[in-house]
PDB file of C-alpha atoms in Angstrom:
ATOM      1  CA  MET A   1      13.498  -5.452 151.419  1.00 78.00           C
ATOM      2  CA  ALA A   2      12.894  -1.593 150.110  1.00 81.00           C
ATOM      3  CA  ILE A   3      16.193  -2.537 147.788  1.00 90.00           C
ATOM      4  CA  LEU A   4      13.779  -4.299 145.664  1.00 92.00           C
ATOM      5  CA  PHE A   5      10.972  -2.689 146.171  1.00 93.00           C
ATOM      6  CA  ILE A   6      11.811   0.964 145.271  1.00 93.00           C
ATOM      7  CA  PRO A   7      13.270  -0.574 141.433  1.00 95.00           C
ATOM      8  CA  PHE A   8       9.909  -2.265 141.294  1.00 95.00           C
ATOM      9  CA  ALA A   9       7.219   0.739 141.853  1.00 95.00           C
ATOM     10  CA  THR A  10       9.441   2.086 139.673  1.00 96.00           C
ATOM     11  CA  PHE A  11       8.670   0.416 137.312  1.00 97.00           C
ATOM     12  CA  ILE A  12       5.332  -0.608 137.783  1.00 97.00           C
ATOM     13  CA  LEU A  13       4.297   3.334 138.051  1.00 97.00           C
ATOM     14  CA  PHE A  14       6.374   3.935 134.914  1.00 97.00           C
ATOM     15  CA  TYR A  15       4.233   1.639 132.892  1.00 98.00           C
ATOM     16  CA  ILE A  16       1.114   2.038 134.424  1.00 97.00           C
ATOM     17  CA  ASN A  17       1.756   5.557 132.494  1.00 97.00           C
ATOM     18  CA  GLN A  18       2.179   4.242 129.197  1.00 98.00           C
ATOM     19  CA  MET A  19      -0.347   2.377 129.859  1.00 97.00           C
ATOM     20  CA  THR A  20      -2.364   5.310 130.586  1.00 97.00           C
ATOM     21  CA  ASN A  21      -1.126   6.808 127.390  1.00 97.00           C
ATOM     22  CA  MET A  22      -2.820   4.507 125.032  1.00 98.00           C
ATOM     23  CA  LEU A  23      -5.429   4.711 126.948  1.00 97.00           C
ATOM     24  CA  CYS A  24      -6.138   8.554 126.506  1.00 97.00           C
ATOM     25  CA  ILE A  25      -4.808   8.049 122.673  1.00 97.00           C
ATOM     26  CA  GLN A  26      -7.538   4.973 121.361  1.00 97.00           C
ATOM     27  CA  LYS A  27     -10.224   5.869 124.338  1.00 96.00           C
ATOM     28  CA  GLU A  28      -9.625  10.053 122.077  1.00 97.00           C
ATOM     29  CA  ILE A  29     -10.191  12.063 125.557  1.00 96.00           C
ATOM     30  CA  PRO A  30      -8.977  15.768 124.740  1.00 96.00           C
ATOM     31  CA  GLU A  31      -5.869  17.670 125.802  1.00 96.00           C
ATOM     32  CA  ASP A  32      -7.183  19.221 128.522  1.00 96.00           C
ATOM     33  CA  ARG A  33      -8.111  16.931 130.028  1.00 97.00           C
ATOM     34  CA  GLN A  34      -5.181  14.793 130.579  1.00 97.00           C
ATOM     35  CA  PRO A  35      -3.411  15.268 133.204  1.00 97.00           C
ATOM     36  CA  LYS A  36      -6.702  15.048 135.568  1.00 97.00           C
ATOM     37  CA  VAL A  37      -6.433  11.033 133.645  1.00 97.00           C
ATOM     38  CA  PHE A  38      -3.182  11.162 134.500  1.00 97.00           C
ATOM     39  CA  ARG A  39      -2.621  12.328 138.152  1.00 98.00           C
ATOM     40  CA  THR A  40      -5.540  10.252 139.636  1.00 97.00           C
ATOM     41  CA  ILE A  41      -4.972   7.049 137.901  1.00 97.00           C
ATOM     42  CA  ASN A  42      -0.476   7.785 139.679  1.00 97.00           C
ATOM     43  CA  ILE A  43      -2.448   9.048 143.626  1.00 98.00           C
ATOM     44  CA  LEU A  44      -3.964   5.536 142.787  1.00 98.00           C
ATOM     45  CA  ILE A  45      -1.288   3.735 142.065  1.00 98.00           C
ATOM     46  CA  THR A  46       1.073   5.057 144.443  1.00 97.00           C
ATOM     47  CA  ILE A  47      -1.519   4.045 147.454  1.00 98.00           C
ATOM     48  CA  LEU A  48      -2.121   1.170 146.202  1.00 97.00           C
ATOM     49  CA  LEU A  49       1.881   0.763 145.783  1.00 97.00           C
ATOM     50  CA  ILE A  50       2.692   2.671 149.572  1.00 96.00           C
ATOM     51  CA  SER A  51      -0.121  -0.109 150.865  1.00 97.00           C
ATOM     52  CA  SER A  52       1.616  -3.232 149.286  1.00 95.00           C
ATOM     53  CA  TYR A  53       4.853  -2.436 150.481  1.00 95.00           C
ATOM     54  CA  VAL A  54       3.276  -1.577 154.757  1.00 95.00           C
ATOM     55  CA  GLU A  55       2.010  -4.862 154.182  1.00 95.00           C
ATOM     56  CA  ILE A  56       5.069  -6.697 152.824  1.00 92.00           C
ATOM     57  CA  LEU A  57       7.268  -5.064 155.846  1.00 92.00           C
ATOM     58  CA  PHE A  58       4.906  -5.524 158.245  1.00 92.00           C
ATOM     59  CA  THR A  59       3.959 -10.011 157.588  1.00 85.00           C
TER      60      THR A  59
END
């Protein structure tokens, strides 16, 4: 299961980062606040992916 989930999770994280970058550009978020936005979104998505993996693993 991990063999399939890890590439999927990497793709999701990469795509979410692209969308976050487009959001920062569209909403004209200042350069000094962008790392905080990226960090927050990456942490939340990582928690979501880990919880999804655990749910799939134990069902």
